[in-house]
mmCIF file of C-alpha atoms in Angstrom:
data_model
loop_
_atom_site.group_PDB
_atom_site.id
_atom_site.type_symbol
_atom_site.label_atom_id
_atom_site.label_comp_id
_atom_site.label_asym_id
_atom_site.label_seq_id
_atom_site.Cartn_x
_atom_site.Cartn_y
_atom_site.Cartn_z
ATOM 1 C CA CYS A 300 54.518 -53.190 -81.474
ATOM 2 C CA LEU A 301 58.701 -52.498 -81.069
ATOM 3 C CA LEU A 302 59.106 -53.088 -78.320
ATOM 4 C CA TYR A 303 62.846 -51.082 -77.543
ATOM 5 C CA HIS A 304 64.329 -51.038 -72.971
ATOM 6 C CA PRO A 305 67.568 -50.597 -72.323
ATOM 7 C CA ASP A 306 68.215 -53.106 -70.171
ATOM 8 C CA LEU A 307 66.651 -55.949 -72.057
ATOM 9 C CA GLU A 308 69.708 -56.876 -75.001
ATOM 10 C CA SER A 309 67.103 -57.691 -77.756
ATOM 11 C CA VAL A 310 64.089 -56.220 -78.221
ATOM 12 C CA GLY A 311 61.373 -56.930 -76.118
ATOM 13 C CA GLY A 312 58.707 -59.930 -77.439
ATOM 14 C CA GLY A 313 55.977 -61.879 -77.200
ATOM 15 C CA ARG A 314 53.027 -62.564 -79.577
ATOM 16 C CA GLY A 315 52.718 -59.539 -82.320
ATOM 17 C CA TYR A 316 55.967 -58.014 -81.329
ATOM 18 C CA LEU A 317 58.182 -56.801 -83.754
ATOM 19 C CA ASP A 318 62.050 -57.986 -83.878
ATOM 20 C CA GLN A 319 63.030 -54.792 -85.626
ATOM 21 C CA PHE A 320 62.112 -51.196 -86.915
ATOM 22 C CA PRO A 321 60.294 -51.777 -89.986
ATOM 23 C CA THR A 322 61.715 -51.724 -93.159
ATOM 24 C CA GLU A 323 60.577 -47.799 -94.732
ATOM 25 C CA LYS A 324 58.332 -50.007 -97.376
ATOM 26 C CA GLU A 325 56.715 -51.991 -94.371
ATOM 27 C CA LEU A 326 56.566 -48.667 -92.828
ATOM 28 C CA PHE A 327 54.027 -47.419 -95.285
ATOM 29 C CA GLU A 328 51.755 -49.840 -94.087
ATOM 30 C CA TYR A 329 50.965 -47.658 -90.674
ATOM 31 C CA ASP A 330 48.487 -44.843 -90.023
ATOM 32 C CA VAL A 331 49.797 -44.282 -87.128
ATOM 33 C CA VAL A 332 54.114 -44.947 -84.997
ATOM 34 C CA PHE A 333 53.731 -43.655 -80.850
ATOM 35 C CA LEU A 334 56.784 -43.261 -80.249
ATOM 36 C CA GLY A 335 57.668 -43.499 -76.080
ATOM 37 C CA ASP A 336 61.441 -42.415 -74.114
ATOM 38 C CA VAL A 337 62.993 -43.587 -77.141
ATOM 39 C CA GLY A 338 65.707 -41.945 -79.082
ATOM 40 C CA ILE A 339 68.644 -42.130 -81.562
ATOM 41 C CA GLY A 340 71.735 -44.673 -80.258
ATOM 42 C CA GLY A 341 72.106 -47.554 -79.572
ATOM 43 C CA LYS A 342 68.968 -50.647 -79.729
ATOM 44 C CA GLN A 343 66.550 -47.838 -80.871
ATOM 45 C CA LEU A 344 65.686 -45.934 -83.428
ATOM 46 C CA THR A 345 69.166 -45.091 -86.398
ATOM 47 C CA PRO A 346 68.576 -42.120 -87.689
ATOM 48 C CA GLN A 347 67.402 -43.785 -91.448
ATOM 49 C CA ASP A 348 64.587 -44.339 -89.396
ATOM 50 C CA CYS A 349 64.196 -41.249 -88.714
ATOM 51 C CA VAL A 350 63.877 -40.311 -91.936
ATOM 52 C CA ASN A 351 61.618 -43.152 -93.329
ATOM 53 C CA LEU A 352 59.213 -41.332 -89.816
ATOM 54 C CA ARG A 353 59.484 -37.924 -91.733
ATOM 55 C CA GLN A 354 58.385 -39.456 -95.109
ATOM 56 C CA LEU A 355 55.838 -41.125 -93.045
ATOM 57 C CA VAL A 356 54.431 -38.429 -91.953
ATOM 58 C CA ARG A 357 54.693 -35.635 -94.205
ATOM 59 C CA SER A 358 54.249 -37.077 -97.850
ATOM 60 C CA GLN A 359 52.447 -40.535 -96.724
ATOM 61 C CA ALA A 360 49.252 -39.175 -94.350
ATOM 62 C CA GLY A 361 50.667 -40.468 -91.159
ATOM 63 C CA GLY A 362 50.960 -40.342 -87.928
ATOM 64 C CA LEU A 363 52.989 -39.797 -85.647
ATOM 65 C CA VAL A 364 52.603 -39.549 -81.719
ATOM 66 C CA PHE A 365 55.514 -39.198 -78.699
ATOM 67 C CA LEU A 366 55.191 -39.641 -75.755
ATOM 68 C CA PRO A 367 58.839 -38.854 -74.215
ATOM 69 C CA GLY A 368 60.086 -40.350 -71.330
ATOM 70 C CA PHE A 369 61.758 -39.891 -67.762
ATOM 71 C CA ARG A 370 65.018 -40.757 -69.372
ATOM 72 C CA GLY A 371 64.731 -38.474 -71.264
ATOM 73 C CA PHE A 372 66.069 -41.058 -74.630
ATOM 74 C CA GLN A 373 64.021 -38.287 -76.843
ATOM 75 C CA ASN A 374 66.482 -35.148 -76.372
ATOM 76 C CA SER A 375 68.141 -37.038 -79.121
ATOM 77 C CA LEU A 376 65.587 -37.130 -81.272
ATOM 78 C CA GLN A 377 66.302 -33.116 -81.786
ATOM 79 C CA THR A 378 69.187 -32.998 -83.755
ATOM 80 C CA SER A 379 67.595 -35.600 -86.329
ATOM 81 C CA GLU A 380 64.978 -35.724 -89.177
ATOM 82 C CA LEU A 381 62.504 -35.790 -86.916
ATOM 83 C CA GLU A 382 63.397 -32.105 -84.793
ATOM 84 C CA GLU A 383 60.986 -30.278 -87.598
ATOM 85 C CA LEU A 384 57.702 -32.347 -86.662
ATOM 86 C CA TYR A 385 58.280 -31.412 -82.532
ATOM 87 C CA PRO A 386 54.976 -29.978 -82.016
ATOM 88 C CA VAL A 387 57.463 -27.922 -78.987
ATOM 89 C CA VAL A 388 60.491 -26.898 -78.066
ATOM 90 C CA LEU A 389 62.211 -29.623 -75.160
ATOM 91 C CA ASP A 390 64.151 -28.244 -73.036
ATOM 92 C CA PRO A 391 67.868 -28.982 -73.013
ATOM 93 C CA ALA A 392 68.661 -28.022 -69.456
ATOM 94 C CA HIS A 393 65.559 -31.226 -68.591
ATOM 95 C CA PRO A 394 66.497 -34.053 -70.891
ATOM 96 C CA LYS A 395 64.777 -36.152 -68.074
ATOM 97 C CA GLY A 396 61.393 -34.184 -67.376
ATOM 98 C CA HIS A 397 60.588 -32.955 -63.973
ATOM 99 C CA GLY A 398 58.544 -34.759 -60.983
ATOM 100 C CA SER A 399 57.506 -34.257 -58.028
ATOM 101 C CA SER A 400 56.019 -35.813 -54.928
ATOM 102 C CA ARG A 401 52.872 -33.521 -55.639
ATOM 103 C CA PRO A 402 50.598 -34.447 -58.186
ATOM 104 C CA SER A 403 49.636 -31.088 -60.673
ATOM 105 C CA ARG A 404 47.038 -30.960 -63.155
ATOM 106 C CA PHE A 405 45.902 -30.408 -66.751
ATOM 107 C CA ALA A 406 44.587 -26.650 -67.823
ATOM 108 C CA LEU A 407 43.123 -26.959 -70.920
ATOM 109 C CA THR A 408 43.948 -24.207 -73.391
ATOM 110 C CA GLU A 409 40.525 -22.537 -75.399
ATOM 111 C CA ALA A 410 41.494 -24.643 -78.609
ATOM 112 C CA GLY A 411 42.053 -28.252 -76.124
ATOM 113 C CA ARG A 412 38.827 -27.673 -75.172
ATOM 114 C CA ARG A 413 36.766 -27.221 -79.094
ATOM 115 C CA SER A 414 39.517 -31.055 -80.094
ATOM 116 C CA LEU A 415 38.208 -33.522 -80.255
ATOM 117 C CA LEU A 416 41.842 -34.856 -79.697
ATOM 118 C CA THR A 417 39.908 -33.992 -75.627
ATOM 119 C CA ARG A 418 36.648 -34.450 -75.545
ATOM 120 C CA LEU A 419 36.090 -37.074 -73.173
ATOM 121 C CA GLU A 420 32.693 -35.867 -72.671
ATOM 122 C CA PRO A 421 29.651 -34.554 -75.689
ATOM 123 C CA ASP A 422 29.219 -31.930 -74.029
ATOM 124 C CA ASP A 423 31.109 -28.275 -72.753
ATOM 125 C CA SER A 424 30.584 -27.976 -69.083
ATOM 126 C CA ALA A 425 30.391 -32.509 -68.819
ATOM 127 C CA ASN A 426 34.462 -32.625 -70.588
ATOM 128 C CA GLU A 427 35.640 -29.932 -68.036
ATOM 129 C CA THR A 428 34.314 -31.627 -65.323
ATOM 130 C CA VAL A 429 35.651 -34.647 -66.562
ATOM 131 C CA TRP A 430 39.435 -32.940 -67.420
ATOM 132 C CA ASN A 431 39.014 -31.307 -63.843
ATOM 133 C CA ALA A 432 38.404 -34.790 -61.883
ATOM 134 C CA LEU A 433 41.163 -36.915 -63.373
ATOM 135 C CA PRO A 434 43.993 -37.428 -61.561
ATOM 136 C CA GLY A 435 47.052 -35.613 -61.557
ATOM 137 C CA PHE A 436 50.230 -36.289 -62.787
ATOM 138 C CA GLN A 437 53.967 -36.671 -61.147
ATOM 139 C CA TRP A 438 55.922 -36.513 -64.266
ATOM 140 C CA TYR A 439 55.785 -34.372 -67.431
ATOM 141 C CA ALA A 440 58.559 -33.927 -70.372
ATOM 142 C CA ALA A 441 60.410 -30.407 -69.767
ATOM 143 C CA ALA A 442 59.107 -28.446 -73.039
ATOM 144 C CA LEU A 443 59.685 -24.647 -73.481
ATOM 145 C CA ARG A 444 57.194 -23.732 -75.715
ATOM 146 C CA ALA A 445 55.134 -24.776 -78.591
ATOM 147 C CA LYS A 446 57.019 -24.478 -82.081
ATOM 148 C CA ILE A 447 55.152 -22.292 -84.782
ATOM 149 C CA GLY A 448 52.135 -23.787 -86.054
ATOM 150 C CA SER A 449 51.024 -26.097 -83.437
ATOM 151 C CA GLN A 450 48.074 -26.122 -81.499
ATOM 152 C CA VAL A 451 48.527 -26.271 -77.756
ATOM 153 C CA LEU A 452 45.788 -28.749 -76.510
ATOM 154 C CA ALA A 453 46.905 -28.588 -72.549
ATOM 155 C CA THR A 454 49.308 -26.902 -70.949
ATOM 156 C CA HIS A 455 50.473 -27.261 -66.674
ATOM 157 C CA ASP A 456 48.148 -25.282 -64.440
ATOM 158 C CA SER A 457 51.029 -23.779 -62.329
ATOM 159 C CA ASP A 458 54.748 -24.634 -64.224
ATOM 160 C CA SER A 459 55.795 -22.080 -66.689
ATOM 161 C CA SER A 460 58.784 -21.352 -68.767
ATOM 162 C CA SER A 461 60.052 -18.160 -70.545
ATOM 163 C CA SER A 462 57.955 -18.472 -72.915
ATOM 164 C CA GLY A 463 54.536 -19.128 -70.912
ATOM 165 C CA ARG A 464 52.600 -22.720 -69.333
ATOM 166 C CA VAL A 465 54.241 -25.790 -70.297
ATOM 167 C CA PRO A 466 52.450 -27.152 -72.898
ATOM 168 C CA LEU A 467 51.372 -31.048 -72.417
ATOM 169 C CA ILE A 468 49.391 -31.634 -74.987
ATOM 170 C CA ALA A 469 50.421 -30.527 -78.392
ATOM 171 C CA THR A 470 49.857 -31.118 -82.008
ATOM 172 C CA ARG A 471 50.688 -29.966 -85.799
ATOM 173 C CA THR A 472 49.672 -30.279 -89.420
ATOM 174 C CA VAL A 473 53.126 -31.187 -91.015
ATOM 175 C CA GLY A 474 52.839 -32.583 -95.238
ATOM 176 C CA THR A 475 49.905 -34.103 -94.902
ATOM 177 C CA GLY A 476 50.221 -36.484 -92.239
ATOM 178 C CA LYS A 477 49.350 -35.572 -87.896
ATOM 179 C CA VAL A 478 51.709 -35.352 -84.791
ATOM 180 C CA LEU A 479 50.939 -35.783 -81.684
ATOM 181 C CA PHE A 480 52.868 -34.316 -78.784
ATOM 182 C CA MET A 481 52.099 -35.548 -75.211
ATOM 183 C CA GLY A 482 54.512 -34.327 -72.994
#
């Protein structure tokens, strides 16, 4: 784990934590990389880190998971080498996403009902029951739409953009690797 935190002078630490982003060669030892509310900038990713992550996914069959956050740092990745990997188009008008005092719910798409990524129970009916019983969420990333070639697994149950329901879980294949967006 490598923890970038905007309120700390250095990266977060502890047993098992990395003290810097892996080099290109070191990065290829990883199967999956999770990016939270992190972007390009001071005490965050560099443009070269983004080039290396793109290469990990495209050529090394790596996985990349985007987990945006309410600080909106992930929007700076939209002008980096990682832009082509993103399964969705983020809304530049709402970089910090949308919050609500009232919980919202997920709505599985047909692809989401079939996907192993969203399979919480082996039986279709039981799986749907589990998803319907999940606690609601009070924040989500502002995505306008899924990109061509992406597969949306879950949407917001009621909020939509001009392109339809807001995609919350989407995946796509890029080169030999896979990318997952969990907004």
